[in-house]
Tab-separated table of C-alpha atoms in Angstrom:
chain	number	residue	atom	x	y	z
C	11	MET	CA	14.052	19.310	-6.778
C	12	THR	CA	13.493	15.559	-6.960
C	13	VAL	CA	14.565	14.180	-10.334
C	14	GLU	CA	12.863	11.186	-11.950
C	15	LEU	CA	15.102	8.130	-12.347
C	16	ASP	CA	13.622	6.991	-15.678
C	17	GLY	CA	13.438	3.338	-14.744
C	18	ARG	CA	16.671	3.140	-12.730
C	19	VAL	CA	17.145	2.260	-9.060
C	20	ALA	CA	17.920	4.978	-6.511
C	21	PRO	CA	21.617	5.777	-5.911
C	22	SER	CA	21.225	4.378	-2.384
C	23	ALA	CA	20.825	0.909	-3.933
C	24	LEU	CA	24.436	0.936	-5.114
C	25	ALA	CA	25.757	0.990	-1.541
C	26	LEU	CA	23.752	-2.073	-0.458
C	27	ARG	CA	25.453	-5.446	0.050
C	28	ALA	CA	23.811	-8.829	0.454
C	29	THR	CA	24.067	-10.484	3.865
C	30	ALA	CA	25.667	-13.888	4.304
C	31	ALA	CA	22.243	-15.345	5.141
C	32	ALA	CA	20.746	-13.956	1.928
C	33	LEU	CA	23.543	-15.437	-0.141
C	34	ARG	CA	23.060	-18.872	1.452
C	35	ARG	CA	19.404	-18.812	0.285
C	36	ALA	CA	20.169	-17.260	-3.096
C	37	VAL	CA	19.569	-18.799	-6.501
C	38	ASN	CA	22.715	-17.017	-7.660
C	39	PRO	CA	25.057	-16.561	-4.663
C	40	ASN	CA	27.612	-14.741	-6.818
C	41	VAL	CA	25.472	-11.593	-6.870
C	42	ASP	CA	25.994	-9.569	-3.691
C	43	ARG	CA	25.308	-6.034	-4.934
C	44	MET	CA	23.214	-4.085	-7.433
C	45	VAL	CA	24.762	-4.872	-10.805
C	46	LEU	CA	21.843	-3.838	-13.031
C	47	GLU	CA	20.671	-0.306	-12.338
C	48	GLN	CA	17.856	-0.291	-14.913
C	49	VAL	CA	14.595	-1.870	-13.689
C	50	TRP	CA	12.694	-1.056	-16.908
C	51	THR	CA	13.514	0.281	-20.345
C	52	HIS	CA	12.609	3.948	-20.238
C	53	VAL	CA	9.836	5.028	-22.593
C	54	GLU	CA	8.975	8.728	-22.566
C	55	GLN	CA	5.313	9.659	-22.134
C	56	ARG	CA	4.816	13.391	-22.126
C	57	HIS	CA	1.591	13.526	-20.081
C	58	ALA	CA	3.018	11.217	-17.408
C	59	ALA	CA	6.283	13.163	-17.313
C	60	GLU	CA	4.408	16.439	-16.794
C	61	ALA	CA	2.172	14.962	-14.088
C	62	ALA	CA	5.193	13.476	-12.302
C	63	GLN	CA	7.018	16.799	-12.471
C	64	GLN	CA	4.022	18.592	-10.932
C	65	PHE	CA	3.819	15.997	-8.174
C	66	HIS	CA	7.525	16.215	-7.300
C	67	ALA	CA	7.486	20.013	-7.324
C	68	ALA	CA	4.625	20.114	-4.815
C	69	TRP	CA	6.000	17.226	-2.750
C	70	ASP	CA	9.374	18.954	-2.433
C	71	ARG	CA	7.868	22.400	-1.810
C	72	HIS	CA	5.836	21.207	1.171
C	73	ARG	CA	8.379	18.708	2.523
C	74	ASP	CA	9.299	20.557	5.723
C	75	GLU	CA	5.733	21.272	6.871
C	76	ARG	CA	4.558	17.785	5.898
C	77	GLU	CA	7.373	15.999	7.715
C	78	ALA	CA	6.884	18.222	10.768
C	79	ALA	CA	3.192	17.272	10.835
C	80	ILE	CA	4.071	13.585	10.516
C	81	ARG	CA	6.660	13.753	13.308
C	82	SER	CA	4.191	15.594	15.538
C	83	ALA	CA	1.463	13.009	14.921
C	84	PHE	CA	3.930	10.168	15.540
C	85	ALA	CA	5.016	11.748	18.821
C	86	GLY	CA	1.344	12.150	19.762
C	87	LEU	CA	0.935	8.406	19.303
C	88	GLY	CA	3.825	7.801	21.720
C	89	HIS	CA	6.368	6.648	19.098
C	90	PRO	CA	4.866	3.157	18.543
C	91	GLU	CA	7.093	0.340	17.284
C	92	THR	CA	4.760	-0.134	14.325
C	93	ILE	CA	2.687	2.477	12.534
C	94	VAL	CA	-0.378	1.577	10.476
C	95	THR	CA	-0.949	3.944	7.565
C	96	MET	CA	-3.219	4.407	4.570
C	97	LEU	CA	-4.391	7.078	2.127
C	98	PHE	CA	-7.931	7.975	1.094
C	99	CYS	CA	-10.261	10.606	-0.339
C	100	ARG	CA	-13.956	11.289	0.241
C	101	ASN	CA	-15.038	8.565	-2.214
C	102	PHE	CA	-13.189	5.968	-0.117
C	103	ALA	CA	-14.087	7.349	3.328
C	104	ARG	CA	-16.868	4.775	3.736
C	105	TYR	CA	-14.319	1.962	3.391
C	106	PHE	CA	-12.091	3.634	5.972
C	107	ARG	CA	-15.023	3.777	8.392
C	108	ASN	CA	-15.810	0.138	7.660
C	109	TRP	CA	-12.212	-0.806	8.512
C	110	VAL	CA	-12.374	1.120	11.805
C	111	ARG	CA	-15.690	-0.534	12.662
C	112	SER	CA	-14.249	-3.995	11.923
C	113	CYS	CA	-11.371	-3.311	14.316
C	114	ASP	CA	-13.747	-2.078	17.009
C	115	ALA	CA	-16.060	-5.069	16.538
C	116	ASN	CA	-13.133	-7.478	16.879
C	117	ALA	CA	-11.559	-5.648	19.844
C	118	ILE	CA	-8.412	-4.645	17.939
C	119	ALA	CA	-6.809	-1.424	19.198
C	120	ILE	CA	-5.758	0.805	16.301
C	121	ARG	CA	-6.074	4.463	17.362
C	122	ASP	CA	-2.772	4.499	19.268
C	123	ARG	CA	-0.711	3.264	16.298
C	124	THR	CA	-2.483	4.537	13.172
C	125	LEU	CA	-1.713	7.637	11.100
C	126	VAL	CA	-3.799	8.163	7.975
C	127	PHE	CA	-3.291	10.562	5.094
C	128	THR	CA	-6.309	12.284	3.580
C	129	LEU	CA	-6.779	14.028	0.238
C	130	ASP	CA	-9.669	16.378	0.961
C	131	GLU	CA	-11.617	17.985	3.799
C	132	GLU	CA	-14.362	15.348	3.860
C	133	ALA	CA	-11.871	12.525	4.242
C	134	GLU	CA	-10.073	14.527	6.932
C	135	ALA	CA	-13.372	14.987	8.787
C	136	ALA	CA	-14.027	11.232	8.578
C	137	ALA	CA	-10.670	10.530	10.228
C	138	ARG	CA	-11.367	13.050	12.999
C	139	ARG	CA	-14.806	11.554	13.688
C	140	GLU	CA	-13.229	8.148	14.195
C	141	GLY	CA	-10.538	9.547	16.493
C	142	VAL	CA	-7.717	8.522	14.144
C	143	PRO	CA	-4.724	10.899	13.756
C	144	SER	CA	-4.319	12.224	10.224
C	145	VAL	CA	-2.294	14.458	7.947
C	146	CYS	CA	-4.205	16.185	5.153
C	147	LEU	CA	-2.487	16.502	1.782
C	148	ALA	CA	-4.702	19.438	0.857
C	149	PRO	CA	-5.696	19.902	-2.798
C	150	GLY	CA	-4.604	23.527	-2.683
C	151	ALA	CA	-1.034	22.500	-1.898
C	152	TYR	CA	-0.703	19.351	-3.995
C	153	PRO	CA	-1.818	18.366	-7.512
C	154	PRO	CA	-5.411	17.102	-7.707
C	155	ALA	CA	-5.713	13.534	-6.458
C	156	GLY	CA	-8.466	11.248	-5.226
C	157	GLY	CA	-11.972	11.225	-6.589
C	158	SER	CA	-11.538	7.956	-8.475
C	159	ARG	CA	-14.800	6.390	-9.602
C	160	ALA	CA	-13.415	3.115	-10.979
C	161	PHE	CA	-10.306	0.980	-10.553
C	162	GLY	CA	-7.481	2.156	-12.814
C	163	ASP	CA	-9.068	5.377	-14.062
C	164	THR	CA	-6.883	8.464	-14.520
C	165	GLN	CA	-7.527	9.885	-11.059
C	166	PHE	CA	-6.807	6.478	-9.541
C	167	ARG	CA	-3.384	6.257	-11.188
C	168	VAL	CA	-2.410	9.863	-10.406
C	169	THR	CA	-3.249	9.236	-6.747
C	170	MET	CA	-0.936	6.216	-6.609
C	171	GLY	CA	2.150	8.437	-6.603
C	172	PHE	CA	1.086	9.733	-3.205
C	173	LYS	CA	1.230	6.203	-1.766
C	174	ASN	CA	4.969	5.888	-2.301
C	175	GLY	CA	5.479	9.353	-0.864
C	176	ILE	CA	3.701	8.654	2.413
C	177	ILE	CA	5.399	5.271	2.843
C	178	ASP	CA	8.801	6.849	2.208
C	179	ALA	CA	7.962	9.500	4.837
C	180	CYS	CA	6.775	6.958	7.417
C	181	LEU	CA	9.895	4.819	6.995
C	182	LYS	CA	11.968	7.850	7.984
C	183	LEU	CA	10.341	7.721	11.438
C	184	GLY	CA	12.323	4.554	12.170
C	185	ALA	CA	9.207	2.519	12.954
C	186	ARG	CA	7.950	-0.576	11.216
C	187	VAL	CA	5.258	0.340	8.698
C	188	LEU	CA	2.070	-1.552	7.922
C	189	PHE	CA	0.602	0.043	4.814
C	190	GLN	CA	-2.807	-0.956	3.530
C	191	ASP	CA	-5.581	0.229	1.272
C	192	VAL	CA	-8.746	1.257	3.086
C	193	ASP	CA	-10.907	-1.509	1.597
C	194	LEU	CA	-9.953	-4.129	4.185
C	195	VAL	CA	-11.496	-5.551	7.309
C	196	TRP	CA	-9.477	-6.910	10.207
C	197	LEU	CA	-10.680	-10.123	11.826
C	198	ARG	CA	-7.618	-10.435	14.073
C	199	ASP	CA	-4.674	-8.167	14.841
C	200	PRO	CA	-2.295	-8.614	11.874
C	201	ILE	CA	0.661	-7.085	13.698
C	202	ALA	CA	0.334	-9.631	16.502
C	203	TRP	CA	0.096	-12.421	13.896
C	204	LEU	CA	3.128	-11.146	11.972
C	205	ASP	CA	5.170	-10.909	15.161
C	206	ALA	CA	4.127	-14.418	16.213
C	207	HIS	CA	5.111	-15.739	12.767
C	208	ALA	CA	8.272	-13.707	12.345
C	209	SER	CA	10.511	-14.311	9.365
C	210	GLY	CA	13.763	-12.866	8.099
C	211	ALA	CA	11.926	-10.929	5.399
C	212	GLU	CA	11.798	-7.157	5.726
C	213	PHE	CA	9.067	-6.792	3.066
C	214	ARG	CA	6.032	-9.043	3.700
C	215	ILE	CA	3.137	-8.678	1.293
C	216	MET	CA	-0.339	-10.070	0.689
C	217	TYR	CA	-0.799	-12.542	-2.183
C	218	ASP	CA	-2.692	-11.074	-5.138
C	219	GLY	CA	-4.110	-14.335	-6.426
C	220	PRO	CA	-3.673	-15.803	-9.921
C	221	ASN	CA	-3.259	-12.451	-11.603
C	222	TYR	CA	-1.134	-13.475	-14.554
C	223	SER	CA	-1.108	-9.989	-16.013
C	224	ARG	CA	1.547	-9.446	-13.328
C	225	THR	CA	4.841	-11.146	-12.631
C	226	PRO	CA	6.022	-13.301	-9.688
C	227	PRO	CA	5.799	-13.109	-6.727
C	228	TYR	CA	2.211	-11.909	-7.392
C	229	GLY	CA	2.103	-9.582	-4.393
C	230	ASN	CA	-0.825	-7.245	-3.745
C	231	SER	CA	0.281	-3.727	-2.868
C	232	GLY	CA	-2.902	-3.153	-0.883
C	233	PHE	CA	-1.359	-4.714	2.237
C	234	PHE	CA	2.290	-5.048	3.224
C	235	PHE	CA	4.453	-4.949	6.340
C	236	LEU	CA	7.878	-3.281	6.267
C	237	ARG	CA	10.909	-3.121	8.513
C	238	PRO	CA	12.777	0.194	8.095
C	239	THR	CA	16.014	-1.278	6.745
C	240	ASP	CA	18.304	0.465	4.270
C	241	ALA	CA	17.085	-1.877	1.534
C	242	VAL	CA	13.408	-1.156	2.173
C	243	ARG	CA	14.043	2.599	2.275
C	244	SER	CA	15.911	2.322	-1.020
C	245	VAL	CA	13.035	0.386	-2.619
C	246	PHE	CA	10.587	3.168	-1.788
C	247	GLU	CA	13.005	5.912	-2.781
C	248	THR	CA	13.237	4.149	-6.136
C	249	ALA	CA	9.447	3.867	-6.368
C	250	LEU	CA	8.926	7.519	-5.432
C	251	ARG	CA	11.440	8.682	-8.007
C	252	ASN	CA	9.776	6.605	-10.724
C	253	THR	CA	6.406	8.321	-10.371
C	254	LYS	CA	5.993	8.476	-14.157
C	255	ARG	CA	5.860	4.685	-14.210
C	256	THR	CA	3.295	4.666	-11.402
C	257	ILE	CA	1.095	7.172	-13.232
C	258	LEU	CA	1.234	5.044	-16.373
C	259	HIS	CA	0.831	1.603	-14.812
C	260	GLY	CA	-0.611	2.051	-11.310
C	261	HIS	CA	0.988	1.290	-7.958
C	262	GLN	CA	1.206	-2.477	-7.781
C	263	GLY	CA	3.027	-3.485	-10.961
C	264	PRO	CA	5.916	-1.008	-10.700
C	265	LEU	CA	6.377	-1.543	-6.934
C	266	ILE	CA	6.485	-5.331	-7.262
C	267	SER	CA	8.959	-5.032	-10.139
C	268	ILE	CA	11.237	-2.835	-8.018
C	269	ALA	CA	11.044	-5.110	-4.962
C	270	GLN	CA	11.691	-8.147	-7.140
C	271	HIS	CA	14.699	-6.395	-8.703
C	272	TYR	CA	16.246	-5.897	-5.259
C	273	TRP	CA	15.364	-9.478	-4.294
C	274	TRP	CA	17.045	-10.832	-7.444
C	275	HIS	CA	20.197	-9.018	-6.358
C	276	ASN	CA	19.940	-10.668	-2.903
C	277	LEU	CA	19.490	-7.278	-1.267
C	278	LEU	CA	15.900	-7.595	0.005
C	279	GLY	CA	14.090	-10.212	2.062
C	280	LEU	CA	10.693	-10.589	0.345
C	281	GLU	CA	7.856	-12.817	1.586
C	282	VAL	CA	4.348	-13.423	0.241
C	283	LEU	CA	1.958	-13.942	3.157
C	284	PRO	CA	-0.254	-17.060	3.382
C	285	GLU	CA	-3.356	-16.773	1.229
C	286	ASP	CA	-5.714	-18.362	3.766
C	287	ARG	CA	-4.730	-15.917	6.516
C	288	PHE	CA	-4.381	-12.704	4.528
C	289	LEU	CA	-7.343	-13.151	2.235
C	290	ASN	CA	-7.526	-11.176	-0.978
C	291	GLY	CA	-10.450	-10.300	-3.222
C	292	HIS	CA	-9.910	-13.114	-5.740
C	293	LEU	CA	-11.201	-15.539	-3.089
C	294	PHE	CA	-14.550	-13.707	-2.922
C	295	ASN	CA	-16.053	-13.827	-6.400
C	296	LEU	CA	-19.381	-12.135	-7.106
C	297	GLU	CA	-20.257	-14.729	-9.770
C	298	THR	CA	-18.826	-17.996	-8.463
C	299	GLY	CA	-18.875	-17.339	-4.714
C	300	LEU	CA	-16.268	-18.235	-2.108
C	301	HIS	CA	-13.147	-19.922	-3.473
C	302	VAL	CA	-12.057	-23.180	-1.864
C	303	ASP	CA	-8.598	-21.718	-1.113
C	304	ALA	CA	-10.185	-19.369	1.438
C	305	GLY	CA	-10.731	-22.369	3.692
C	306	GLY	CA	-13.930	-23.483	5.345
C	307	ASN	CA	-13.293	-21.519	8.543
C	308	TRP	CA	-11.888	-18.326	7.065
C	309	ARG	CA	-13.739	-16.092	9.529
C	310	GLU	CA	-12.126	-17.866	12.498
C	311	ALA	CA	-8.683	-18.503	10.980
C	312	GLY	CA	-8.296	-15.438	8.771
C	313	VAL	CA	-6.435	-12.325	9.860
C	314	VAL	CA	-7.514	-9.697	7.325
C	315	VAL	CA	-9.778	-9.607	4.274
C	316	HIS	CA	-9.117	-7.323	1.311
C	317	TYR	CA	-12.297	-6.980	-0.729
C	318	SER	CA	-10.381	-6.067	-3.877
C	319	TRP	CA	-10.726	-7.467	-7.413
C	320	THR	CA	-13.639	-5.144	-8.104
C	321	GLY	CA	-13.963	-2.706	-10.976
C	322	THR	CA	-16.376	-0.161	-9.509
C	323	HIS	CA	-17.664	1.099	-6.181
C	324	ASP	CA	-20.961	-0.720	-6.796
C	325	ASP	CA	-19.083	-4.014	-7.185
C	326	LYS	CA	-17.118	-3.342	-4.024
C	327	LEU	CA	-20.247	-2.584	-2.005
C	328	ASP	CA	-21.930	-5.682	-3.433
C	329	LYS	CA	-18.955	-7.781	-2.314
C	330	LEU	CA	-19.158	-6.279	1.170
C	331	ARG	CA	-22.813	-7.227	1.485
C	332	ARG	CA	-22.591	-10.615	-0.231
C	333	PHE	CA	-19.841	-11.954	2.029
C	334	GLY	CA	-20.889	-10.304	5.275
C	335	LEU	CA	-17.975	-7.881	5.412
C	336	SER	CA	-19.941	-4.686	6.030
C	337	TYR	CA	-19.780	-3.182	9.510
C	338	LEU	CA	-21.602	0.022	8.518
C	339	SER	CA	-25.196	1.030	9.028
C	340	PRO	CA	-27.147	1.956	5.849
C	341	TRP	CA	-27.139	5.672	6.693
C	342	GLU	CA	-23.310	5.648	6.814
C	343	ARG	CA	-23.020	4.907	3.072
C	344	PRO	CA	-23.057	8.240	1.238
C	345	ALA	CA	-23.206	8.318	-2.547
C	346	ILE	CA	-20.008	8.455	-4.611
C	347	ARG	CA	-19.472	11.858	-6.238
């Protein structure tokens, strides 16, 4: 059974060595390996420990059938070089449909390189209706997840552990992985943009805006692009095996802390994507309007828009309407339950 790491890095991190190129760019070129195994001081929280144990037990128990389903879906896609993936439940299915519609409206092909993970039958049906391959993490097999009604509520945080699990599984396919939340629209093909603006970084992430409750590099874990290197796999093994931390603090903070820890040790190439191309929710404010940093021609120059920085579904839908980001007809917007 998978054992929690209690704030430490995965054992695979200890075998990593910094490349010569990483050391040339490094603030401290004397560090070429993982010298500090502890990412955080471990603080025991009984409810989080129990929830993490339940998650790992189910995740391990269904590993073979889940990975077989993922491999089958990947083969059905024709083994693409890059796989786009995301996770959602029925309460977020409308945002998934909005993303699909944005891709269709902007002539971006996604059905031959996308594999989504669903948390209930209604979400699974939504994926099928859009012709997008999916793997259902059925509630009967896994601990209850999904059903969040507001950002950061208990169901939201419990669901975040599943994110690291599906990313870890997709990295094992050997493909590049573009993970995103469902509350995005695509204006242009981000994979084409990322390939045209290639960098040495193996972990490229959207900027979260001036969120000073976090730490540098202020990445937003709702959109990132990964190369399946040993370092990236180790980052997500570490994240998966620190599910207690994710349940307590959500997905973004712990993941960024882990990635930063590897970067500090010169073991991971980490890049924050340009704010005016990969636009995040802080640029679209319901009270003050469009932020100047979005740029005057953001619809023409932007690549993706993440309508985050909202506390409730009502706020999110208001942001969609206010900034012209909705691609759905009124009858496609079922009530949140």
